[in-house]
Amino acid sequence: MSEQAPVQQETDVERTAEALPEQAAPSAEVAALEDVEEAMRDVVDPELGINVVDLGLVYDIRVEQDNTATVDMTLTSAACPLTDVIEDQARAALTGGPGGGLVKDFRINWVWMPPWGPEKITEEGREQLRALGFTV
């Protein structure tokens, strides 16, 4: 007669989501890039009175899975003293309002290359500047 190995009892393993270790739940909604860009149109260059998107100051927008936005943007001049005003407007446009805003948080990544130039202004921005009496 041959010897049999002891039989191991199988244990029931609960395989439900509740049994998983606590993890940060993914955000129910992540803002669409188009919505973030549209919200940034509420951010107005204090000197020119034109929004930063149509002025061509916004170079890139990224939204992470935790609904945090990063906006790569520049200014018409690196010596612009109004960065705080623009950041405050962006905060209000992106994170303010009823229900906590479009994104959970944001960051402006100030970039200087490539340098801004009037060729970056959108056609809508050009029309706004012409209406203000500027030639573009």
Short mmCIF file of N, CA and C in Angstrom, two decimals:
data_model
loop_
_atom_site.label_atom_id
_atom_site.label_comp_id
_atom_site.label_asym_id
_atom_site.label_seq_id
_atom_site.Cartn_x
_atom_site.Cartn_y
_atom_site.Cartn_z
N MET A 1 0.82 -1.16 0.00
CA MET A 1 0.00 0.00 0.00
C MET A 1 0.88 1.24 0.00
N SER A 2 0.51 2.22 -0.83
CA SER A 2 1.35 3.40 -0.90
C SER A 2 0.86 4.44 0.08
N GLU A 3 1.82 5.24 0.54
CA GLU A 3 1.48 6.30 1.49
C GLU A 3 0.97 7.51 0.73
N GLN A 4 -0.13 8.09 1.21
CA GLN A 4 -0.68 9.28 0.57
C GLN A 4 -0.26 10.50 1.36
N ALA A 5 -0.03 11.56 0.63
CA ALA A 5 0.30 12.83 1.29
C ALA A 5 -0.94 13.33 1.99
N PRO A 6 -0.75 14.01 3.12
CA PRO A 6 -1.92 14.53 3.82
C PRO A 6 -2.69 15.50 2.92
N VAL A 7 -3.99 15.43 3.00
CA VAL A 7 -4.84 16.29 2.19
C VAL A 7 -4.95 17.65 2.88
N GLN A 8 -4.64 18.69 2.10
CA GLN A 8 -4.75 20.04 2.66
C GLN A 8 -6.17 20.52 2.44
N GLN A 9 -6.70 21.09 3.47
CA GLN A 9 -8.05 21.62 3.33
C GLN A 9 -7.99 22.95 2.63
N GLU A 10 -8.89 23.11 1.67
CA GLU A 10 -8.97 24.39 0.99
C GLU A 10 -9.75 25.34 1.86
N THR A 11 -9.28 26.57 1.89
CA THR A 11 -10.01 27.58 2.66
C THR A 11 -10.67 28.52 1.68
N ASP A 12 -11.83 28.97 2.05
CA ASP A 12 -12.54 29.92 1.21
C ASP A 12 -11.82 31.25 1.29
N VAL A 13 -11.55 31.82 0.15
CA VAL A 13 -10.91 33.13 0.08
C VAL A 13 -11.94 34.10 -0.47
N GLU A 14 -12.17 35.14 0.28
CA GLU A 14 -13.14 36.13 -0.17
C GLU A 14 -12.47 36.97 -1.26
N ARG A 15 -13.10 37.05 -2.40
CA ARG A 15 -12.53 37.75 -3.54
C ARG A 15 -13.43 38.90 -3.98
N THR A 16 -13.86 39.68 -3.04
CA THR A 16 -14.68 40.84 -3.37
C THR A 16 -13.85 42.10 -3.20
N ALA A 17 -14.33 43.18 -3.74
CA ALA A 17 -13.63 44.46 -3.63
C ALA A 17 -13.47 44.87 -2.17
N GLU A 18 -14.45 44.52 -1.34
CA GLU A 18 -14.36 44.89 0.06
C GLU A 18 -13.20 44.20 0.77
N ALA A 19 -12.78 43.04 0.25
CA ALA A 19 -11.71 42.29 0.88
C ALA A 19 -10.33 42.81 0.49
N LEU A 20 -10.26 43.67 -0.51
CA LEU A 20 -8.97 44.20 -0.95
C LEU A 20 -8.45 45.22 0.04
N PRO A 21 -7.14 45.38 0.11
CA PRO A 21 -6.59 46.41 1.00
C PRO A 21 -7.07 47.79 0.58
N GLU A 22 -7.13 48.68 1.53
CA GLU A 22 -7.56 50.06 1.26
C GLU A 22 -6.61 50.70 0.27
N GLN A 23 -7.17 51.27 -0.77
CA GLN A 23 -6.39 52.01 -1.75
C GLN A 23 -7.14 53.28 -2.05
N ALA A 24 -6.41 54.25 -2.50
CA ALA A 24 -7.07 55.49 -2.88
C ALA A 24 -7.96 55.20 -4.08
N ALA A 25 -9.20 55.53 -3.93
CA ALA A 25 -10.15 55.30 -5.01
C ALA A 25 -9.83 56.26 -6.15
N PRO A 26 -9.89 55.77 -7.39
CA PRO A 26 -9.66 56.69 -8.50
C PRO A 26 -10.76 57.73 -8.54
N SER A 27 -10.41 58.89 -9.01
CA SER A 27 -11.38 59.97 -9.10
C SER A 27 -12.52 59.54 -10.01
N ALA A 28 -13.73 59.86 -9.58
CA ALA A 28 -14.90 59.48 -10.37
C ALA A 28 -14.85 60.17 -11.73
N GLU A 29 -14.38 61.39 -11.74
CA GLU A 29 -14.31 62.12 -13.00
C GLU A 29 -12.99 62.87 -13.10
N VAL A 30 -12.44 62.80 -14.28
CA VAL A 30 -11.23 63.56 -14.59
C VAL A 30 -11.64 64.59 -15.63
N ALA A 31 -11.29 65.83 -15.38
CA ALA A 31 -11.68 66.91 -16.28
C ALA A 31 -11.10 66.69 -17.68
N ALA A 32 -11.90 67.00 -18.67
CA ALA A 32 -11.45 66.92 -20.07
C ALA A 32 -10.52 68.09 -20.37
N LEU A 33 -9.53 67.85 -21.20
CA LEU A 33 -8.58 68.91 -21.56
C LEU A 33 -9.30 70.11 -22.16
N GLU A 34 -10.32 69.86 -22.98
CA GLU A 34 -11.07 70.95 -23.60
C GLU A 34 -11.76 71.82 -22.55
N ASP A 35 -12.26 71.18 -21.48
CA ASP A 35 -12.92 71.93 -20.41
C ASP A 35 -11.92 72.78 -19.63
N VAL A 36 -10.74 72.23 -19.40
CA VAL A 36 -9.70 72.99 -18.68
C VAL A 36 -9.26 74.17 -19.54
N GLU A 37 -9.08 73.94 -20.84
CA GLU A 37 -8.70 75.04 -21.73
C GLU A 37 -9.79 76.12 -21.73
N GLU A 38 -11.03 75.70 -21.79
CA GLU A 38 -12.13 76.67 -21.79
C GLU A 38 -12.16 77.47 -20.49
N ALA A 39 -11.91 76.81 -19.37
CA ALA A 39 -11.86 77.50 -18.08
C ALA A 39 -10.71 78.50 -18.04
N MET A 40 -9.59 78.16 -18.69
CA MET A 40 -8.45 79.07 -18.71
C MET A 40 -8.74 80.33 -19.53
N ARG A 41 -9.79 80.31 -20.33
CA ARG A 41 -10.19 81.52 -21.07
C ARG A 41 -10.76 82.58 -20.11
N ASP A 42 -11.05 82.18 -18.87
CA ASP A 42 -11.49 83.14 -17.85
C ASP A 42 -10.30 83.85 -17.21
N VAL A 43 -9.09 83.41 -17.53
CA VAL A 43 -7.87 84.03 -17.00
C VAL A 43 -7.43 85.10 -18.00
N VAL A 44 -7.46 86.34 -17.55
CA VAL A 44 -7.23 87.48 -18.46
C VAL A 44 -5.91 88.15 -18.11
N ASP A 45 -5.11 88.40 -19.14
CA ASP A 45 -3.88 89.17 -18.94
C ASP A 45 -4.28 90.56 -18.46
N PRO A 46 -3.84 90.95 -17.25
CA PRO A 46 -4.29 92.22 -16.68
C PRO A 46 -3.88 93.45 -17.48
N GLU A 47 -2.79 93.36 -18.23
CA GLU A 47 -2.33 94.52 -18.99
C GLU A 47 -3.06 94.68 -20.32
N LEU A 48 -3.36 93.56 -20.97
CA LEU A 48 -3.97 93.62 -22.30
C LEU A 48 -5.49 93.41 -22.28
N GLY A 49 -5.98 92.76 -21.25
CA GLY A 49 -7.41 92.51 -21.17
C GLY A 49 -7.88 91.38 -22.08
N ILE A 50 -6.99 90.53 -22.52
CA ILE A 50 -7.30 89.39 -23.39
C ILE A 50 -6.96 88.11 -22.62
N ASN A 51 -7.77 87.06 -22.81
CA ASN A 51 -7.50 85.83 -22.06
C ASN A 51 -6.19 85.18 -22.50
N VAL A 52 -5.60 84.42 -21.57
CA VAL A 52 -4.26 83.86 -21.79
C VAL A 52 -4.23 82.79 -22.88
N VAL A 53 -5.38 82.13 -23.13
CA VAL A 53 -5.42 81.12 -24.19
C VAL A 53 -5.33 81.80 -25.55
N ASP A 54 -6.16 82.82 -25.77
CA ASP A 54 -6.15 83.50 -27.06
C ASP A 54 -4.90 84.33 -27.28
N LEU A 55 -4.24 84.72 -26.21
CA LEU A 55 -2.95 85.40 -26.37
C LEU A 55 -1.84 84.43 -26.74
N GLY A 56 -2.12 83.13 -26.66
CA GLY A 56 -1.10 82.13 -27.00
C GLY A 56 -0.12 81.89 -25.87
N LEU A 57 -0.51 82.22 -24.65
CA LEU A 57 0.38 82.04 -23.51
C LEU A 57 0.34 80.62 -22.94
N VAL A 58 -0.73 79.88 -23.22
CA VAL A 58 -0.86 78.50 -22.72
C VAL A 58 -0.25 77.57 -23.77
N TYR A 59 0.81 76.87 -23.38
CA TYR A 59 1.51 75.99 -24.29
C TYR A 59 1.01 74.55 -24.22
N ASP A 60 0.60 74.09 -23.03
CA ASP A 60 0.18 72.70 -22.89
C ASP A 60 -0.65 72.57 -21.62
N ILE A 61 -1.57 71.61 -21.63
CA ILE A 61 -2.40 71.30 -20.47
C ILE A 61 -2.40 69.78 -20.32
N ARG A 62 -2.19 69.32 -19.09
CA ARG A 62 -2.28 67.89 -18.78
C ARG A 62 -3.16 67.73 -17.55
N VAL A 63 -3.97 66.68 -17.54
CA VAL A 63 -4.79 66.38 -16.37
C VAL A 63 -4.48 64.95 -15.94
N GLU A 64 -4.02 64.80 -14.71
CA GLU A 64 -3.65 63.48 -14.18
C GLU A 64 -4.90 62.73 -13.73
N GLN A 65 -4.74 61.44 -13.47
CA GLN A 65 -5.87 60.60 -13.06
C GLN A 65 -6.47 61.04 -11.72
N ASP A 66 -5.69 61.75 -10.89
CA ASP A 66 -6.25 62.25 -9.63
C ASP A 66 -6.94 63.60 -9.82
N ASN A 67 -7.15 63.99 -11.07
CA ASN A 67 -7.84 65.22 -11.46
C ASN A 67 -7.07 66.48 -11.04
N THR A 68 -5.76 66.39 -11.14
CA THR A 68 -4.88 67.54 -10.92
C THR A 68 -4.37 68.00 -12.29
N ALA A 69 -4.50 69.29 -12.56
CA ALA A 69 -4.09 69.83 -13.85
C ALA A 69 -2.72 70.49 -13.76
N THR A 70 -1.94 70.34 -14.80
CA THR A 70 -0.69 71.07 -14.96
C THR A 70 -0.81 71.88 -16.24
N VAL A 71 -0.58 73.17 -16.11
CA VAL A 71 -0.67 74.08 -17.25
C VAL A 71 0.73 74.62 -17.52
N ASP A 72 1.26 74.32 -18.70
CA ASP A 72 2.53 74.92 -19.13
C ASP A 72 2.16 76.22 -19.81
N MET A 73 2.66 77.31 -19.28
CA MET A 73 2.38 78.60 -19.91
C MET A 73 3.54 79.54 -19.73
N THR A 74 3.49 80.60 -20.48
CA THR A 74 4.52 81.61 -20.46
C THR A 74 3.86 82.96 -20.28
N LEU A 75 4.64 83.98 -20.33
CA LEU A 75 4.14 85.36 -20.24
C LEU A 75 4.72 86.15 -21.40
N THR A 76 4.15 87.29 -21.67
CA THR A 76 4.67 88.10 -22.76
C THR A 76 6.08 88.59 -22.44
N SER A 77 6.41 88.63 -21.15
CA SER A 77 7.73 89.05 -20.72
C SER A 77 8.10 88.29 -19.45
N ALA A 78 9.35 87.81 -19.39
CA ALA A 78 9.80 87.10 -18.20
C ALA A 78 9.81 88.00 -16.96
N ALA A 79 9.84 89.30 -17.19
CA ALA A 79 9.87 90.25 -16.08
C ALA A 79 8.46 90.69 -15.64
N CYS A 80 7.44 90.02 -16.14
CA CYS A 80 6.06 90.40 -15.83
C CYS A 80 5.82 90.31 -14.32
N PRO A 81 5.37 91.41 -13.70
CA PRO A 81 5.16 91.41 -12.26
C PRO A 81 3.79 90.85 -11.86
N LEU A 82 3.01 90.36 -12.82
CA LEU A 82 1.63 89.99 -12.53
C LEU A 82 1.39 88.48 -12.47
N THR A 83 2.45 87.69 -12.25
CA THR A 83 2.27 86.24 -12.20
C THR A 83 1.29 85.84 -11.09
N ASP A 84 1.35 86.52 -9.95
CA ASP A 84 0.44 86.18 -8.85
C ASP A 84 -1.01 86.42 -9.23
N VAL A 85 -1.28 87.50 -9.96
CA VAL A 85 -2.64 87.80 -10.40
C VAL A 85 -3.14 86.70 -11.34
N ILE A 86 -2.29 86.28 -12.26
CA ILE A 86 -2.66 85.23 -13.21
C ILE A 86 -2.88 83.91 -12.49
N GLU A 87 -2.01 83.58 -11.53
CA GLU A 87 -2.18 82.35 -10.76
C GLU A 87 -3.48 82.38 -9.95
N ASP A 88 -3.81 83.52 -9.36
CA ASP A 88 -5.06 83.64 -8.60
C ASP A 88 -6.28 83.47 -9.50
N GLN A 89 -6.23 84.06 -10.69
CA GLN A 89 -7.33 83.90 -11.64
C GLN A 89 -7.46 82.44 -12.09
N ALA A 90 -6.33 81.78 -12.33
CA ALA A 90 -6.35 80.37 -12.74
C ALA A 90 -6.93 79.51 -11.62
N ARG A 91 -6.56 79.79 -10.38
CA ARG A 91 -7.10 79.04 -9.23
C ARG A 91 -8.61 79.18 -9.18
N ALA A 92 -9.10 80.40 -9.34
CA ALA A 92 -10.55 80.64 -9.31
C ALA A 92 -11.24 79.93 -10.48
N ALA A 93 -10.63 79.98 -11.66
CA ALA A 93 -11.24 79.39 -12.85
C ALA A 93 -11.26 77.86 -12.80
N LEU A 94 -10.21 77.26 -12.24
CA LEU A 94 -10.08 75.80 -12.28
C LEU A 94 -10.57 75.08 -11.05
N THR A 95 -10.38 75.68 -9.87
CA THR A 95 -10.73 74.97 -8.63
C THR A 95 -11.87 75.60 -7.87
N GLY A 96 -12.32 76.78 -8.29
CA GLY A 96 -13.38 77.47 -7.56
C GLY A 96 -14.75 77.11 -8.07
N GLY A 97 -15.72 77.67 -7.44
CA GLY A 97 -17.10 77.49 -7.87
C GLY A 97 -17.82 76.40 -7.12
N PRO A 98 -19.10 76.24 -7.43
CA PRO A 98 -19.91 75.24 -6.74
C PRO A 98 -19.37 73.83 -6.98
N GLY A 99 -19.39 73.03 -5.96
CA GLY A 99 -18.95 71.65 -6.09
C GLY A 99 -17.45 71.48 -6.13
N GLY A 100 -16.68 72.52 -5.85
CA GLY A 100 -15.23 72.38 -5.77
C GLY A 100 -14.47 72.65 -7.03
N GLY A 101 -15.14 72.95 -8.12
CA GLY A 101 -14.43 73.33 -9.33
C GLY A 101 -14.20 72.19 -10.30
N LEU A 102 -13.56 72.51 -11.39
CA LEU A 102 -13.32 71.58 -12.48
C LEU A 102 -12.26 70.54 -12.14
N VAL A 103 -11.18 70.99 -11.47
CA VAL A 103 -10.11 70.07 -11.07
C VAL A 103 -9.89 70.18 -9.57
N LYS A 104 -9.28 69.13 -9.02
CA LYS A 104 -9.01 69.09 -7.58
C LYS A 104 -7.93 70.10 -7.22
N ASP A 105 -6.91 70.20 -8.05
CA ASP A 105 -5.80 71.11 -7.80
C ASP A 105 -5.13 71.39 -9.14
N PHE A 106 -4.25 72.37 -9.17
CA PHE A 106 -3.56 72.69 -10.41
C PHE A 106 -2.17 73.21 -10.09
N ARG A 107 -1.36 73.24 -11.13
CA ARG A 107 -0.01 73.78 -11.03
C ARG A 107 0.28 74.49 -12.33
N ILE A 108 0.86 75.67 -12.23
CA ILE A 108 1.33 76.35 -13.44
C ILE A 108 2.83 76.12 -13.52
N ASN A 109 3.24 75.59 -14.64
CA ASN A 109 4.65 75.38 -14.93
C ASN A 109 5.06 76.51 -15.87
N TRP A 110 5.73 77.53 -15.32
CA TRP A 110 6.14 78.68 -16.13
C TRP A 110 7.30 78.27 -17.01
N VAL A 111 7.13 78.43 -18.31
CA VAL A 111 8.17 78.07 -19.27
C VAL A 111 8.55 79.30 -20.09
N TRP A 112 9.80 79.31 -20.53
CA TRP A 112 10.29 80.48 -21.28
C TRP A 112 10.80 80.10 -22.65
N MET A 113 10.82 78.81 -22.95
CA MET A 113 11.25 78.34 -24.26
C MET A 113 10.15 77.46 -24.82
N PRO A 114 9.68 77.67 -25.97
CA PRO A 114 10.06 78.78 -26.82
C PRO A 114 9.49 80.08 -26.29
N PRO A 115 10.19 81.16 -26.57
CA PRO A 115 9.69 82.45 -26.09
C PRO A 115 8.38 82.82 -26.79
N TRP A 116 7.55 83.55 -26.06
CA TRP A 116 6.28 84.00 -26.63
C TRP A 116 6.55 85.07 -27.68
N GLY A 117 5.73 85.07 -28.70
CA GLY A 117 5.77 86.11 -29.72
C GLY A 117 4.36 86.33 -30.24
N PRO A 118 4.11 87.45 -30.90
CA PRO A 118 2.76 87.76 -31.38
C PRO A 118 2.20 86.73 -32.35
N GLU A 119 3.05 85.91 -32.97
CA GLU A 119 2.56 84.88 -33.88
C GLU A 119 1.77 83.79 -33.15
N LYS A 120 1.89 83.73 -31.83
CA LYS A 120 1.18 82.72 -31.04
C LYS A 120 -0.26 83.13 -30.72
N ILE A 121 -0.62 84.36 -30.99
CA ILE A 121 -1.97 84.84 -30.71
C ILE A 121 -2.95 84.17 -31.67
N THR A 122 -4.06 83.68 -31.13
CA THR A 122 -5.09 83.05 -31.97
C THR A 122 -5.82 84.12 -32.78
N GLU A 123 -6.57 83.68 -33.77
CA GLU A 123 -7.35 84.64 -34.57
C GLU A 123 -8.36 85.37 -33.69
N GLU A 124 -8.97 84.65 -32.75
CA GLU A 124 -9.90 85.29 -31.81
C GLU A 124 -9.18 86.36 -30.99
N GLY A 125 -7.98 86.07 -30.55
CA GLY A 125 -7.18 87.04 -29.80
C GLY A 125 -6.84 88.26 -30.65
N ARG A 126 -6.53 88.03 -31.91
CA ARG A 126 -6.22 89.13 -32.83
C ARG A 126 -7.44 90.04 -33.01
N GLU A 127 -8.62 89.43 -33.13
CA GLU A 127 -9.84 90.23 -33.26
C GLU A 127 -10.08 91.06 -32.01
N GLN A 128 -9.82 90.47 -30.85
CA GLN A 128 -10.01 91.21 -29.60
C GLN A 128 -9.01 92.37 -29.51
N LEU A 129 -7.78 92.14 -29.91
CA LEU A 129 -6.77 93.20 -29.88
C LEU A 129 -7.12 94.32 -30.86
N ARG A 130 -7.59 93.95 -32.06
CA ARG A 130 -8.01 94.98 -33.04
C ARG A 130 -9.15 95.82 -32.47
N ALA A 131 -10.09 95.15 -31.77
CA ALA A 131 -11.22 95.88 -31.18
C ALA A 131 -10.74 96.85 -30.12
N LEU A 132 -9.59 96.56 -29.51
CA LEU A 132 -9.01 97.48 -28.51
C LEU A 132 -8.12 98.55 -29.14
N GLY A 133 -7.98 98.50 -30.47
CA GLY A 133 -7.20 99.52 -31.15
C GLY A 133 -5.77 99.14 -31.46
N PHE A 134 -5.39 97.89 -31.16
CA PHE A 134 -4.03 97.43 -31.47
C PHE A 134 -3.99 96.95 -32.91
N THR A 135 -2.86 97.12 -33.56
CA THR A 135 -2.67 96.57 -34.90
C THR A 135 -1.88 95.28 -34.76
N VAL A 136 -2.43 94.21 -35.33
CA VAL A 136 -1.76 92.92 -35.26
C VAL A 136 -1.81 92.24 -36.61
#
